[in-house]
């Protein structure tokens, strides 16, 4: 995509990512960078977005270069519902704003993909939420239950998760009990 640095790398690393809308901006920082070719100072905003892709949560870092007309409402704990749209006004190519609450808005010349990393704590919360929801159902889908178990078993080194998986051997659902026994068999000490 024109005026988006490392677009191809971003598409390779996060193939399912939808780049027009972001649910949550976790944090951001403002700085000035001296950028080639003339090494002029440009205002930059580096932001970390929380993005769920194929059942995993990532922290996606983007740098907005040549930021102008920044408006920020400091009353929100999180900046949510961020939209990135193209704007063609002289050197300006993007408009970024919180389309629900108007918590932040600005224009920028270009965007650079800095990188992404898995957000372990958010993935743990997602796995716990999914497992808890399925365990409370009267007749959960076996495939969904198996996937939820696999996602949760990744965090079996956490005492809370290990305890939860051990307790599943007493559940009234046979599939959940079987998964609990499978966990115990695989993690004998």
mmCIF file of C-alpha atoms in Angstrom:
data_model
loop_
_atom_site.group_PDB
_atom_site.id
_atom_site.type_symbol
_atom_site.label_atom_id
_atom_site.label_comp_id
_atom_site.label_asym_id
_atom_site.label_seq_id
_atom_site.Cartn_x
_atom_site.Cartn_y
_atom_site.Cartn_z
ATOM 1 C CA UNK A 1 0.000 0.000 0.000
ATOM 2 C CA UNK A 2 1.373 3.387 -0.972
ATOM 3 C CA UNK A 3 2.625 5.530 1.963
ATOM 4 C CA UNK A 4 2.563 2.537 4.326
ATOM 5 C CA UNK A 5 6.096 1.341 5.123
ATOM 6 C CA UNK A 6 6.635 -2.401 5.533
ATOM 7 C CA UNK A 7 3.118 -3.185 4.295
ATOM 8 C CA UNK A 8 4.259 -6.485 2.772
ATOM 9 C CA UNK A 9 6.042 -7.590 5.971
ATOM 10 C CA UNK A 10 2.924 -6.774 7.992
ATOM 11 C CA UNK A 11 0.771 -8.844 5.626
ATOM 12 C CA UNK A 12 3.212 -11.773 5.927
ATOM 13 C CA UNK A 13 3.433 -11.671 9.730
ATOM 14 C CA UNK A 14 -0.290 -10.995 10.336
ATOM 15 C CA UNK A 15 -2.175 -12.318 7.299
ATOM 16 C CA UNK A 16 -5.634 -12.082 8.873
ATOM 17 C CA UNK A 17 -5.240 -8.518 10.145
ATOM 18 C CA UNK A 18 -7.813 -6.001 9.072
ATOM 19 C CA UNK A 19 -5.980 -2.646 8.844
ATOM 20 C CA UNK A 20 -8.795 -0.146 8.501
ATOM 21 C CA UNK A 21 -10.275 -0.536 11.999
ATOM 22 C CA UNK A 22 -8.634 -1.241 15.349
ATOM 23 C CA UNK A 23 -10.599 -1.994 18.491
ATOM 24 C CA UNK A 24 -8.224 -0.660 21.145
ATOM 25 C CA UNK A 25 -5.188 1.620 21.239
ATOM 26 C CA UNK A 26 -3.355 0.510 24.392
ATOM 27 C CA UNK A 27 -0.707 3.221 24.543
ATOM 28 C CA UNK A 28 1.094 5.737 22.410
ATOM 29 C CA UNK A 29 4.096 8.035 22.522
ATOM 30 C CA UNK A 30 4.924 11.214 20.668
ATOM 31 C CA UNK A 31 8.367 12.054 19.330
ATOM 32 C CA UNK A 32 10.184 13.904 16.579
ATOM 33 C CA UNK A 33 12.276 11.961 14.083
ATOM 34 C CA UNK A 34 14.778 13.220 11.547
ATOM 35 C CA UNK A 35 13.912 11.294 8.416
ATOM 36 C CA UNK A 36 15.700 10.994 5.058
ATOM 37 C CA UNK A 37 16.123 12.262 2.387
ATOM 38 C CA UNK A 38 16.563 15.801 3.804
ATOM 39 C CA UNK A 39 16.590 14.836 7.498
ATOM 40 C CA UNK A 40 13.849 17.231 8.386
ATOM 41 C CA UNK A 41 12.214 16.807 11.808
ATOM 42 C CA UNK A 42 8.753 15.272 11.611
ATOM 43 C CA UNK A 43 6.286 14.729 14.423
ATOM 44 C CA UNK A 44 5.609 11.031 14.928
ATOM 45 C CA UNK A 45 3.137 9.132 17.046
ATOM 46 C CA UNK A 46 3.986 5.509 17.851
ATOM 47 C CA UNK A 47 0.922 3.530 18.953
ATOM 48 C CA UNK A 48 0.336 -0.021 20.169
ATOM 49 C CA UNK A 49 -2.969 -1.583 19.148
ATOM 50 C CA UNK A 50 -4.566 -4.703 20.581
ATOM 51 C CA UNK A 51 -5.578 -6.959 17.692
ATOM 52 C CA UNK A 52 -7.186 -10.409 17.741
ATOM 53 C CA UNK A 53 -6.299 -12.577 14.757
ATOM 54 C CA UNK A 54 -7.362 -16.212 14.420
ATOM 55 C CA UNK A 55 -8.011 -16.647 18.149
ATOM 56 C CA UNK A 56 -4.725 -15.062 19.306
ATOM 57 C CA UNK A 57 -4.195 -11.537 20.602
ATOM 58 C CA UNK A 58 -1.270 -9.418 19.424
ATOM 59 C CA UNK A 59 0.209 -6.041 20.297
ATOM 60 C CA UNK A 60 0.625 -4.368 16.897
ATOM 61 C CA UNK A 61 2.912 -1.330 16.841
ATOM 62 C CA UNK A 62 2.426 1.315 14.154
ATOM 63 C CA UNK A 63 4.290 4.603 13.731
ATOM 64 C CA UNK A 64 2.372 7.522 12.263
ATOM 65 C CA UNK A 65 4.825 9.888 10.565
ATOM 66 C CA UNK A 66 4.263 13.570 9.888
ATOM 67 C CA UNK A 67 1.442 13.907 12.404
ATOM 68 C CA UNK A 68 -0.518 17.152 12.420
ATOM 69 C CA UNK A 69 -3.785 18.463 13.867
ATOM 70 C CA UNK A 70 -3.629 16.068 16.828
ATOM 71 C CA UNK A 71 -6.698 16.230 19.086
ATOM 72 C CA UNK A 72 -6.785 14.127 22.239
ATOM 73 C CA UNK A 73 -9.506 13.817 24.881
ATOM 74 C CA UNK A 74 -7.862 12.736 28.133
ATOM 75 C CA UNK A 75 -11.097 11.483 29.754
ATOM 76 C CA UNK A 76 -10.917 7.956 28.358
ATOM 77 C CA UNK A 77 -9.040 5.064 29.962
ATOM 78 C CA UNK A 78 -8.616 3.378 26.565
ATOM 79 C CA UNK A 79 -8.898 4.778 23.094
ATOM 80 C CA UNK A 80 -11.284 2.478 21.254
ATOM 81 C CA UNK A 81 -12.790 2.122 17.793
ATOM 82 C CA UNK A 82 -9.879 3.606 15.845
ATOM 83 C CA UNK A 83 -10.353 4.032 12.096
ATOM 84 C CA UNK A 84 -7.560 4.665 9.610
ATOM 85 C CA UNK A 85 -8.821 6.167 6.363
ATOM 86 C CA UNK A 86 -7.007 7.541 3.350
ATOM 87 C CA UNK A 87 -6.973 11.294 2.806
ATOM 88 C CA UNK A 88 -5.246 12.997 -0.084
ATOM 89 C CA UNK A 89 -4.599 16.610 0.980
ATOM 90 C CA UNK A 90 -1.191 17.829 -0.238
ATOM 91 C CA UNK A 91 1.346 15.733 1.776
ATOM 92 C CA UNK A 92 -1.322 14.242 4.045
ATOM 93 C CA UNK A 93 -2.320 10.677 3.183
ATOM 94 C CA UNK A 94 -4.154 9.313 6.249
ATOM 95 C CA UNK A 95 -6.742 10.417 8.771
ATOM 96 C CA UNK A 96 -6.816 8.477 12.046
ATOM 97 C CA UNK A 97 -9.660 8.926 14.509
ATOM 98 C CA UNK A 98 -11.806 7.354 17.200
ATOM 99 C CA UNK A 99 -15.078 7.175 15.269
ATOM 100 C CA UNK A 100 -17.264 6.319 18.293
ATOM 101 C CA UNK A 101 -16.149 8.684 21.059
ATOM 102 C CA UNK A 102 -13.877 11.179 19.307
ATOM 103 C CA UNK A 103 -11.146 10.474 21.877
ATOM 104 C CA UNK A 104 -8.304 11.031 19.386
ATOM 105 C CA UNK A 105 -7.929 12.312 15.847
ATOM 106 C CA UNK A 106 -5.027 13.395 13.644
ATOM 107 C CA UNK A 107 -3.706 13.495 10.102
ATOM 108 C CA UNK A 108 -0.392 11.962 9.014
ATOM 109 C CA UNK A 109 1.822 11.710 5.960
ATOM 110 C CA UNK A 110 2.604 8.012 6.204
ATOM 111 C CA UNK A 111 2.384 4.955 8.426
ATOM 112 C CA UNK A 112 5.155 2.488 9.274
ATOM 113 C CA UNK A 113 4.588 -1.027 10.584
ATOM 114 C CA UNK A 114 7.068 -1.427 13.467
ATOM 115 C CA UNK A 115 6.178 -4.964 14.505
ATOM 116 C CA UNK A 116 3.863 -7.252 16.433
ATOM 117 C CA UNK A 117 4.196 -9.624 19.320
ATOM 118 C CA UNK A 118 1.821 -11.982 21.001
ATOM 119 C CA UNK A 119 0.112 -10.499 24.069
ATOM 120 C CA UNK A 120 0.417 -13.422 26.497
ATOM 121 C CA UNK A 121 -1.804 -11.995 29.240
ATOM 122 C CA UNK A 122 -4.642 -11.168 26.843
ATOM 123 C CA UNK A 123 -4.349 -14.644 25.291
ATOM 124 C CA UNK A 124 -4.577 -16.182 28.760
ATOM 125 C CA UNK A 125 -7.697 -14.159 29.532
ATOM 126 C CA UNK A 126 -9.198 -15.142 26.178
ATOM 127 C CA UNK A 127 -8.461 -18.858 26.779
ATOM 128 C CA UNK A 128 -9.867 -18.715 30.327
ATOM 129 C CA UNK A 129 -12.998 -16.945 29.142
ATOM 130 C CA UNK A 130 -13.610 -19.451 26.337
ATOM 131 C CA UNK A 131 -12.977 -22.477 28.609
ATOM 132 C CA UNK A 132 -15.228 -21.107 31.376
ATOM 133 C CA UNK A 133 -18.011 -20.389 28.925
ATOM 134 C CA UNK A 134 -17.854 -23.881 27.387
ATOM 135 C CA UNK A 135 -17.594 -25.667 30.746
ATOM 136 C CA UNK A 136 -20.766 -23.930 31.941
ATOM 137 C CA UNK A 137 -22.762 -25.151 28.932
ATOM 138 C CA UNK A 138 -24.954 -28.212 29.257
ATOM 139 C CA UNK A 139 -23.775 -29.778 26.000
ATOM 140 C CA UNK A 140 -20.737 -27.928 24.608
ATOM 141 C CA UNK A 141 -19.468 -28.588 21.087
ATOM 142 C CA UNK A 142 -16.703 -31.203 21.357
ATOM 143 C CA UNK A 143 -14.466 -29.593 18.726
ATOM 144 C CA UNK A 144 -14.727 -26.182 20.396
ATOM 145 C CA UNK A 145 -14.070 -27.784 23.773
ATOM 146 C CA UNK A 146 -10.972 -29.578 22.452
ATOM 147 C CA UNK A 147 -9.609 -26.350 20.964
ATOM 148 C CA UNK A 148 -10.353 -24.416 24.182
ATOM 149 C CA UNK A 149 -8.526 -27.127 26.155
ATOM 150 C CA UNK A 150 -5.483 -26.896 23.860
ATOM 151 C CA UNK A 151 -5.457 -23.089 24.130
ATOM 152 C CA UNK A 152 -5.674 -23.280 27.915
ATOM 153 C CA UNK A 153 -3.092 -26.083 28.236
ATOM 154 C CA UNK A 154 -0.483 -23.703 26.765
ATOM 155 C CA UNK A 155 -0.706 -21.832 30.080
ATOM 156 C CA UNK A 156 -0.569 -24.973 32.268
ATOM 157 C CA UNK A 157 2.593 -23.674 33.942
ATOM 158 C CA UNK A 158 0.424 -21.078 35.694
ATOM 159 C CA UNK A 159 -0.870 -22.428 39.028
ATOM 160 C CA UNK A 160 -4.378 -21.054 38.480
ATOM 161 C CA UNK A 161 -4.703 -22.789 35.107
ATOM 162 C CA UNK A 162 -3.153 -26.044 36.359
ATOM 163 C CA UNK A 163 -5.619 -26.080 39.264
ATOM 164 C CA UNK A 164 -8.531 -25.387 36.910
ATOM 165 C CA UNK A 165 -7.506 -28.254 34.601
ATOM 166 C CA UNK A 166 -7.009 -30.653 37.544
ATOM 167 C CA UNK A 167 -10.479 -29.841 38.886
ATOM 168 C CA UNK A 168 -12.048 -30.648 35.534
ATOM 169 C CA UNK A 169 -11.764 -34.401 36.334
ATOM 170 C CA UNK A 170 -14.757 -33.971 38.655
ATOM 171 C CA UNK A 171 -16.991 -32.235 36.095
ATOM 172 C CA UNK A 172 -20.301 -33.883 35.184
ATOM 173 C CA UNK A 173 -19.575 -33.664 31.432
ATOM 174 C CA UNK A 174 -17.700 -36.783 30.248
ATOM 175 C CA UNK A 175 -15.715 -34.891 27.578
ATOM 176 C CA UNK A 176 -14.469 -32.356 30.137
ATOM 177 C CA UNK A 177 -13.530 -35.163 32.549
ATOM 178 C CA UNK A 178 -11.663 -36.955 29.768
ATOM 179 C CA UNK A 179 -9.731 -33.767 28.947
ATOM 180 C CA UNK A 180 -8.931 -33.347 32.651
ATOM 181 C CA UNK A 181 -7.558 -36.895 32.842
ATOM 182 C CA UNK A 182 -5.593 -36.286 29.639
ATOM 183 C CA UNK A 183 -4.038 -33.211 31.261
ATOM 184 C CA UNK A 184 -3.142 -35.200 34.400
ATOM 185 C CA UNK A 185 -1.603 -38.034 32.344
ATOM 186 C CA UNK A 186 0.519 -35.613 30.306
ATOM 187 C CA UNK A 187 1.691 -33.642 33.358
ATOM 188 C CA UNK A 188 2.563 -36.338 35.896
ATOM 189 C CA UNK A 189 5.351 -35.341 38.218
#
